[in-house]
């Protein structure tokens, strides 16, 4: 497999047209590889490629703008709109909260999610589930690096850890007793999955045992206190990361599983998870995915409120934290080129034991591990200036927000989206999509002198523009369409969209990152009612404080 | 007197424009709602201080307000003037308005064109104790915003009559009241881009001509002469109606109000009705935000809020209508301003209308993707806050520029968004509520409020004063709907289909596509799987015909034509099977009532309600009319005497609400007399054909031959394993056979048994089209189409169903006696088309003019192709107009028989043979004359 970076000279030499011309058939393969590669146990764990993936696409981004200029010259091999749609919609999923007696009593109306791969296979994962033994709904996006194994494991397991952390003591006992006596378990989560979102069958037993150990410990630790959501989220994150690490150290007699747990531990994943229960919204974030709240102002316009902090070099507090955790001597080597130890872009992540284990432990595990692992240059490679591990943690930062009637939706997305779009644009595009205001701005004649002919021309033009909107039944798809296809005027340009989607898989990663989006739509009626109840008294003031407490990173 | 009189038309428009331009600031805050649910829907500030109203009316719409005040100042009655003056032009004195009266005979809610028209006509008819309440200002709702076109070009006759009356009323209104109505006789041109459209225009033209409304079909070249701007290249013809007019709609409404007020009607603006008080099923008063008014009659003219108002009381009155946004465009004047008398252009194929507006144009239309609004009913405040939606208007604008390309350089003034209310069948709603006596309704004008307003108001006023209007308005009667049309979801979906229909081609046998599969027979899935094609009546799915396997279904679904439809052969084979073997038709939609009593109260009261003698032996079926005082048919039904004290009554499907209300109103209050609607309890299968006897006797092991089971007989028996099946020896077609009324849980069993057993007799499924052909060729009249409240049994050859000497009085007896002595003025007649080529010529439908010796004598009411006679059969009424005076004369048998007849189908006349009695050869069995079954319920 060629290292993608080497391809750039090729592109510079105007070879893009040749490459593009092969793309029409390419995208089918592109789609298949999302699921089939993995499902068939065929992994491509090429170290060069993984390194490339680690160098997250800051520089790629500029090159990609360059390359775009080239690509837009004489190229004529475009995907047709239906082809574009079939690519964009291949992974879309919508869930509507069921109604009882014609009424939806949940604060969530439903959610739309979608992902667009750039890596092959895609390294992003998403999860959504309703807690059955406690109230609330969990939604999360997971951005894997150095392979998708860790993201996959976290997407399968994290919600169970959170749900278990939230369970009251009696329920935990009940579950444990059921397992003990071989009775049927109470279902804990109801998953809302796209057919392409799969769970690993082989590891389920292993995962279950780890989870069981966790709840047994929780039972033993029973403090008798009611569970705080924030605490539960933090505990679940930390515990899962710990289990991932332990499983890799212990190994498994089954060679396939043994290899799997090692790949999980040596790859990494960020996680951004929202827990919504009534008006209480908690966002737990580890890494550089982002949660954003769409707020409709009184004048109908849309604004964005960040509900997470990016854990990367752009976040000064995060840099300070990392520096404080290590001796002063390492200060210079800790963050280089905006990366942790000059390698890793996110400053917090699951897995990535290369940044957590001691050198001895890493060597021991790699040597005793299977041959594939041993042959792997990446796993053997020890980060430079590796003196005082761990350098990385999976502990999330949790933000609590009390939902208000003007909070219309929540967007959870991996950095693939945020690299290409400003959150303000995201809020506007999703907001207008959800409220059905598809037109950029309604035309008003007002006092202007407009003739019928001029108006007709204007309307015909607008109609061509907005036709893309009606193709999407899914807010996440609509957002991806904009993220990938927006031209400099903020309108979807089919030509550009078509080009971006027809990139061959080995090129795609340089022009864009994997994008995974979940758009949760809130039920303003219910929130309005709950809001009145909870905020009627003195709580009114504290509510405003909560919001003002949240600084907007990167503003 | 006459202040601002001369120039107030432009002022009005200016105000209108300003008002619409600043809708946001004006109305979102200030408009009081139409219907008050609770106590404080209107902003409390507005109610208490009036500050709000001052701000809004003296801001944007100030000019309009002043204008209204001017109009009112002149010649208004003193009571009204005091109201007017307190919020007059000065606007400084916010004095208290005139208090409401404590009681009145009639309270009308709604001061738009319909409300003022009802008030005007009530006063004309002598009812002066009338109070009209308007939530905001008079004529400030849809009436003010509408396009002001008075058009008589209507395909259906009752609407045509209303529009014609309105036109004549508005024409003299200015002279009568002194209020300038802006009436200009411009004429109208309806364009046809296709031959089918031209056919439909020709049909309308035939209808208009015989109604005395001048009208002609013209060529595209003549169109160009009538209007300077029209692009005629894609036209095939047009219809010109020179008498059509334009009016200032708000002023017409104000003129009607002025006249009504002079006649004693009290008008109170800014008064919201919260609900109507009802006691013992009668209106007793009206609750408003300014107090209670006791009254005997309430009239709901609340336009698009009529539905909500109807549902606001404890006893809901269901008025099925739903609002849609409607857009039209106003422009600045052309360089060479259009003449004021240039005709209004209607381009139905382009879905637009275009009229002259102050030298520029006003153009709107009925788009394919309408935007229903106010489904939740809570957004009444927003009516004046609606957005112009240019993107939505784009197809109509394209259409306009295609029709008038020279308008490209014309400057836009404004796009007006004027919500209109639409009904489930595109016809307006009037009449008395079936549940609350004294509660009248006039609403749901389907964007033709100005055209219909005058006539509709007149009919409703007559209805209230005389007990019935002067024309048959059953197609518009509120009672044609039931609660099943009250669902907001249904209405929302249906009006999205209805609004585009305004411009769609109206072809025969058209079915609505939305709001379907609501009421179905238990056999629905079985029949559907066998190729059934469905139509809907009163929400009930009924089979039209069965598509045989292997036929191209797509083609059949598109069989919308004025010519021979492509189901012709399919229905032909079903008819043949009915004639030669046996067919099953699911007729479960029939309305079925059971009336029973402890003593002979049931018999006594039914004898009074029905013209035939019901004191027959148990087990007999009687066919009879349910007549009104004038002897006209309120209902036409079959009644089986189940026992001494109980009766089973079968009526047409759409009689469910009307007949129930009639029985409730006319049966005595007696706890020993019970009446029950059992429509849903029985599935009805009609076994038609000579072999029906064999099928049924094999299934029941009982002899079913005429000797054992004579016709017009009813018996409960077992069929297959199922017991308690009511078998009646009638088929509603004149063919031999049986109706089976099956308790629904047995329906599938009996159907399966019948189909299995019938196999060896060649049984097959059939639909209503076959039934209709069989009935019409035997000259059976249908209630609702041929028969109505203005038709007596004497006029349709059913004297034998009237027992004038049955020993007790019945409703309509006197009128029938008089008719019997003096003769009838119209006569139901059957016409066999002679020189009509079924394959090549246009098919008759209904409403075609009948000519006798070249003179117009009446219209057809229904028609069908008779596969036996191999001719078209039309049924219709023949009248006799005096050649000189036009006076109606008695129609005698000789008059009918001694004439040469022609039927006019879209302008082409076909010779027809008139008959007063059916062909006896068509009846398979010879029967005694009084047993001849003459029944029929369906409209197509």
Coordinates of N, CA, C and O in Angstrom, one line a residue, chain A residues 92-145:
Chain A
X92 N -27.0 6.4 6.7 CA -27.8 7.3 7.5 C -28.8 6.5 8.3 O -29.2 5.4 7.9
X93 N -29.1 7.0 9.5 CA -30.0 6.4 10.4 C -30.8 7.4 11.1 O -30.3 8.5 11.5
X94 N -32.1 7.1 11.3 CA -33.0 8.0 12.0 C -33.7 7.3 13.1 O -34.1 6.1 12.8
X95 N -33.9 7.9 14.2 CA -34.7 7.3 15.2 C -35.6 8.3 15.8 O -35.3 9.4 16.0
X96 N -36.9 7.9 15.8 CA -37.9 8.8 16.4 C -38.4 8.2 17.7 O -38.7 7.0 17.7
X97 N -38.4 9.0 18.7 CA -38.8 8.4 20.0 C -40.3 8.1 19.9 O -41.1 8.9 19.4
X98 N -40.7 6.8 20.3 CA -42.1 6.4 20.1 C -43.0 7.3 20.9 O -42.7 7.7 22.0
X99 N -44.2 7.4 20.4 CA -45.2 8.2 21.1 C -46.2 7.3 21.9 O -46.5 6.2 21.4
X100 N -46.6 7.7 23.0 CA -47.6 7.0 23.7 C -48.9 7.9 23.8 O -48.8 9.0 24.1
X101 N -50.0 7.3 23.4 CA -51.3 8.0 23.4 C -51.1 9.3 22.5 O -51.6 10.3 22.8
X102 N -50.3 9.1 21.4 CA -50.2 10.2 20.5 C -49.3 11.3 21.1 O -49.2 12.4 20.6
X103 N -48.7 11.1 22.3 CA -47.8 12.1 22.8 C -46.4 11.6 23.1 O -46.3 10.5 23.5
X104 N -45.5 12.4 22.7 CA -44.1 12.1 23.0 C -43.8 12.8 24.3 O -43.8 14.0 24.4
X105 N -43.6 12.0 25.4 CA -43.4 12.6 26.7 C -41.9 12.8 27.0 O -41.5 13.3 28.0
X106 N -41.0 12.3 26.0 CA -39.6 12.5 26.2 C -39.2 13.9 25.8 O -39.8 14.5 25.0
X107 N -38.0 14.3 26.4 CA -37.5 15.6 26.0 C -36.8 15.5 24.7 O -36.4 16.5 24.1
X108 N -36.7 14.3 24.1 CA -36.0 14.1 22.8 C -37.1 13.7 21.8 O -37.9 12.8 22.1
X109 N -37.1 14.3 20.7 CA -38.0 13.9 19.6 C -37.4 12.7 18.9 O -38.2 11.8 18.4
X110 N -36.1 12.7 18.7 CA -35.5 11.7 18.0 C -34.1 12.1 17.6 O -33.7 13.2 17.9
X111 N -33.4 11.3 16.8 CA -32.1 11.8 16.3 C -31.9 11.2 14.9 O -32.4 10.3 14.5
X112 N -31.0 12.0 14.2 CA -30.5 11.5 12.9 C -29.0 11.3 13.0 O -28.4 12.1 13.7
X113 N -28.5 10.3 12.4 CA -27.1 10.1 12.5 C -26.6 9.6 11.1 O -27.4 9.1 10.3
X114 N -25.3 9.9 10.9 CA -24.8 9.4 9.6 C -23.2 9.5 9.7 O -22.7 10.2 10.5
X115 N -22.6 8.7 8.9 CA -21.1 8.9 8.8 C -20.7 8.7 7.3 O -21.3 8.0 6.5
X116 N -19.6 9.5 7.0 CA -19.0 9.4 5.7 C -17.6 9.0 5.9 O -16.8 9.7 6.5
X117 N -17.2 7.9 5.3 CA -15.8 7.4 5.5 C -14.8 8.2 4.7 O -15.1 8.6 3.6
X118 N -13.6 8.4 5.2 CA -12.5 8.8 4.4 C -11.4 7.8 4.5 O -10.8 7.4 3.5
X119 N -11.2 7.2 5.7 CA -10.3 6.1 5.8 C -11.1 4.8 5.3 O -12.3 4.8 5.3
X120 N -10.3 3.8 5.0 CA -10.9 2.6 4.6 C -10.2 1.5 5.3 O -9.0 1.2 5.1
X121 N -10.8 0.8 6.3 CA -12.2 1.1 6.7 C -12.3 2.3 7.5 O -11.3 2.8 8.1
X122 N -13.5 2.8 7.7 CA -13.7 4.0 8.5 C -13.3 3.8 9.9 O -13.4 2.6 10.4
X123 N -12.7 4.8 10.5 CA -12.2 4.6 11.9 C -13.2 5.3 12.9 O -12.9 5.2 14.1
X124 N -14.2 6.0 12.4 CA -15.2 6.6 13.4 C -16.2 5.5 13.7 O -16.5 4.6 13.0
X125 N -16.8 5.7 14.9 CA -17.9 4.8 15.3 C -18.9 5.7 15.9 O -18.6 6.9 16.4
X126 N -20.2 5.2 16.0 CA -21.2 6.0 16.7 C -22.1 5.0 17.4 O -22.2 3.8 17.1
X127 N -22.8 5.5 18.5 CA -23.6 4.6 19.3 C -24.8 5.5 19.8 O -24.7 6.6 20.0
X128 N -25.9 4.8 19.9 CA -27.1 5.4 20.5 C -27.9 4.4 21.2 O -28.1 3.3 20.7
X129 N -28.4 4.7 22.4 CA -29.1 3.7 23.1 C -30.0 4.3 24.2 O -29.7 5.4 24.6
X130 N -31.1 3.7 24.5 CA -32.0 4.2 25.5 C -31.7 3.3 26.8 O -31.7 2.1 26.7
X131 N -31.5 4.0 27.9 CA -31.4 3.3 29.1 C -32.7 2.7 29.6 O -33.7 3.4 29.6
X132 N -32.7 1.4 29.8 CA -34.0 0.8 30.2 C -34.3 0.7 31.7 O -35.4 0.7 32.1
X133 N -33.2 0.6 32.4 CA -33.4 0.5 33.9 C -33.3 1.8 34.6 O -33.8 2.0 35.7
X134 N -32.8 2.8 33.9 CA -32.8 4.2 34.4 C -33.4 5.0 33.3 O -33.6 4.5 32.2
X135 N -33.7 6.2 33.6 CA -34.3 7.0 32.5 C -33.1 7.6 31.7 O -32.0 7.6 32.1
X136 N -33.4 8.1 30.5 CA -32.4 8.8 29.8 C -32.0 8.1 28.5 O -32.2 6.9 28.3
X137 N -31.2 8.8 27.7 CA -30.8 8.3 26.5 C -29.3 8.6 26.3 O -28.9 9.7 26.8
X138 N -28.5 7.7 25.8 CA -27.1 7.9 25.6 C -26.8 8.0 24.1 O -27.3 7.2 23.3
X139 N -26.0 9.0 23.7 CA -25.6 9.1 22.3 C -24.1 9.4 22.3 O -23.6 10.2 23.1
X140 N -23.4 8.8 21.4 CA -22.0 9.1 21.3 C -21.3 9.0 20.0 O -21.8 8.2 19.2
X141 N -20.2 9.7 19.8 CA -19.4 9.5 18.6 C -18.0 9.2 19.0 O -17.5 9.7 20.1
X142 N -17.3 8.4 18.3 CA -16.0 7.9 18.7 C -15.1 8.0 17.5 O -15.5 7.4 16.4
X143 N -14.0 8.6 17.7 CA -13.1 8.8 16.5 C -11.8 8.0 16.8 O -11.1 8.3 17.7
X144 N -11.7 6.9 16.0 CA -10.5 6.1 16.3 C -9.3 6.6 15.5 O -9.4 7.3 14.6
X145 N -8.1 6.2 16.1 CA -6.9 6.4 15.3 C -6.0 5.2 15.5 O -6.2 4.4 16.4

